[in-house]
Short mmCIF file of C-alpha atoms in Angstrom, two decimals:
data_model
loop_
_atom_site.label_atom_id
_atom_site.label_comp_id
_atom_site.label_asym_id
_atom_site.label_seq_id
_atom_site.Cartn_x
_atom_site.Cartn_y
_atom_site.Cartn_z
CA UNK Z 1 277.42 203.63 338.45
CA UNK Z 2 280.88 204.93 339.36
CA UNK Z 3 282.46 207.48 337.09
CA UNK Z 4 285.55 206.27 335.26
CA UNK Z 5 288.72 208.22 336.09
CA UNK Z 6 290.13 210.28 333.23
CA UNK Z 7 293.07 209.06 331.20
CA UNK Z 8 296.42 210.56 332.14
CA UNK Z 9 296.35 212.75 329.04
CA UNK Z 10 292.81 213.97 329.80
CA UNK Z 11 293.67 214.76 333.41
CA UNK Z 12 296.84 216.61 332.47
CA UNK Z 13 295.16 218.62 329.71
CA UNK Z 14 292.32 219.61 332.05
CA UNK Z 15 294.88 220.55 334.73
CA UNK Z 16 296.83 222.82 332.35
CA UNK Z 17 293.65 224.44 331.03
CA UNK Z 18 292.52 225.18 334.59
CA UNK Z 19 295.96 226.60 335.51
CA UNK Z 20 295.90 228.87 332.46
CA UNK Z 21 292.48 230.13 333.54
CA UNK Z 22 293.59 230.67 337.18
CA UNK Z 23 291.14 227.98 338.31
CA UNK Z 24 293.62 226.41 340.68
CA UNK Z 25 291.10 224.52 342.78
CA UNK Z 26 289.78 222.90 339.61
CA UNK Z 27 293.33 222.05 338.51
CA UNK Z 28 293.83 220.30 341.83
CA UNK Z 29 290.61 218.34 341.36
CA UNK Z 30 291.50 217.39 337.78
CA UNK Z 31 294.67 215.61 338.88
CA UNK Z 32 293.22 214.29 342.11
CA UNK Z 33 290.89 212.20 339.93
CA UNK Z 34 294.02 210.40 338.68
CA UNK Z 35 295.97 210.37 341.92
CA UNK Z 36 293.33 209.39 344.49
CA UNK Z 37 292.59 205.85 343.26
CA UNK Z 38 296.35 205.12 343.12
CA UNK Z 39 297.52 207.16 346.13
CA UNK Z 40 298.91 204.18 348.05
CA UNK Z 41 301.08 202.94 345.19
CA UNK Z 42 304.84 203.31 345.43
CA UNK Z 43 305.09 204.66 341.89
CA UNK Z 44 307.14 207.65 340.70
CA UNK Z 45 304.44 208.80 338.29
CA UNK Z 46 301.83 208.84 341.07
CA UNK Z 47 304.29 210.80 343.21
CA UNK Z 48 304.71 213.31 340.40
CA UNK Z 49 300.94 213.82 340.24
CA UNK Z 50 300.99 214.58 343.95
CA UNK Z 51 303.61 217.24 343.26
CA UNK Z 52 301.48 218.81 340.54
CA UNK Z 53 298.48 218.83 342.90
CA UNK Z 54 300.58 220.66 345.48
CA UNK Z 55 301.55 223.30 342.90
CA UNK Z 56 297.85 223.98 342.30
CA UNK Z 57 297.27 224.23 346.06
CA UNK Z 58 300.14 226.72 346.29
CA UNK Z 59 298.62 228.90 343.57
CA UNK Z 60 295.16 228.74 345.16
CA UNK Z 61 296.58 229.92 348.48
CA UNK Z 62 298.37 232.82 346.77
CA UNK Z 63 295.15 233.69 344.95
CA UNK Z 64 293.39 233.82 348.32
CA UNK Z 65 296.00 236.21 349.71
CA UNK Z 66 297.84 233.62 351.79
CA UNK Z 67 301.42 233.70 350.45
CA UNK Z 68 303.09 232.41 353.63
CA UNK Z 69 301.01 229.19 353.86
CA UNK Z 70 301.58 228.68 350.11
CA UNK Z 71 305.26 228.00 350.75
CA UNK Z 72 304.61 224.52 352.20
CA UNK Z 73 302.83 223.04 349.16
CA UNK Z 74 305.40 224.74 346.89
CA UNK Z 75 308.23 222.96 348.73
CA UNK Z 76 306.31 219.70 348.39
CA UNK Z 77 305.88 220.32 344.65
CA UNK Z 78 309.62 220.94 344.28
CA UNK Z 79 310.43 217.74 346.19
CA UNK Z 80 308.12 215.55 344.12
CA UNK Z 81 308.78 217.10 340.71
CA UNK Z 82 312.40 215.94 341.03
CA UNK Z 83 311.26 212.41 340.10
CA UNK Z 84 310.64 213.65 336.57
CA UNK Z 85 314.38 213.64 335.87
CA UNK Z 86 314.56 209.84 336.00
CA UNK Z 87 310.94 208.95 335.24
CA UNK Z 88 310.42 206.67 332.26
CA UNK Z 89 306.90 207.08 330.95
CA UNK Z 90 305.05 207.64 327.72
CA UNK Z 91 303.67 210.83 329.33
CA UNK Z 92 307.02 212.50 329.94
CA UNK Z 93 306.51 215.17 327.26
CA UNK Z 94 303.22 216.37 328.75
CA UNK Z 95 304.76 216.37 332.24
CA UNK Z 96 307.63 218.54 331.03
CA UNK Z 97 305.07 220.93 329.54
CA UNK Z 98 303.23 221.00 332.86
CA UNK Z 99 306.41 221.82 334.75
CA UNK Z 100 307.15 224.66 332.32
CA UNK Z 101 303.65 226.07 332.82
CA UNK Z 102 303.89 225.80 336.60
CA UNK Z 103 307.32 227.41 336.75
CA UNK Z 104 306.15 230.23 334.45
CA UNK Z 105 303.11 230.87 336.63
CA UNK Z 106 305.23 230.89 339.77
CA UNK Z 107 307.56 233.46 338.21
#
């Protein structure tokens, strides 16, 4: 039997917990569970998830001592996170919190 994807709130909470614990690969996986089934949709919220996934990839590369390659996923994060400004969703508050956490971790 296929495993049900997490709710948006569950995925986001797991992502933030993993980021706080420097488990960046796990953070990536937590949001990929939301994003992957919907990856072909032309939806701003799905695009935002892709941005958050790229932030986790950036941090994982830095953690592995690869700061130069980390610049590409960081640029992708910055491009996709811009949709948050005009996004209308019941999850906006948690997304804003995620952006604050990501920006704080990036320094």
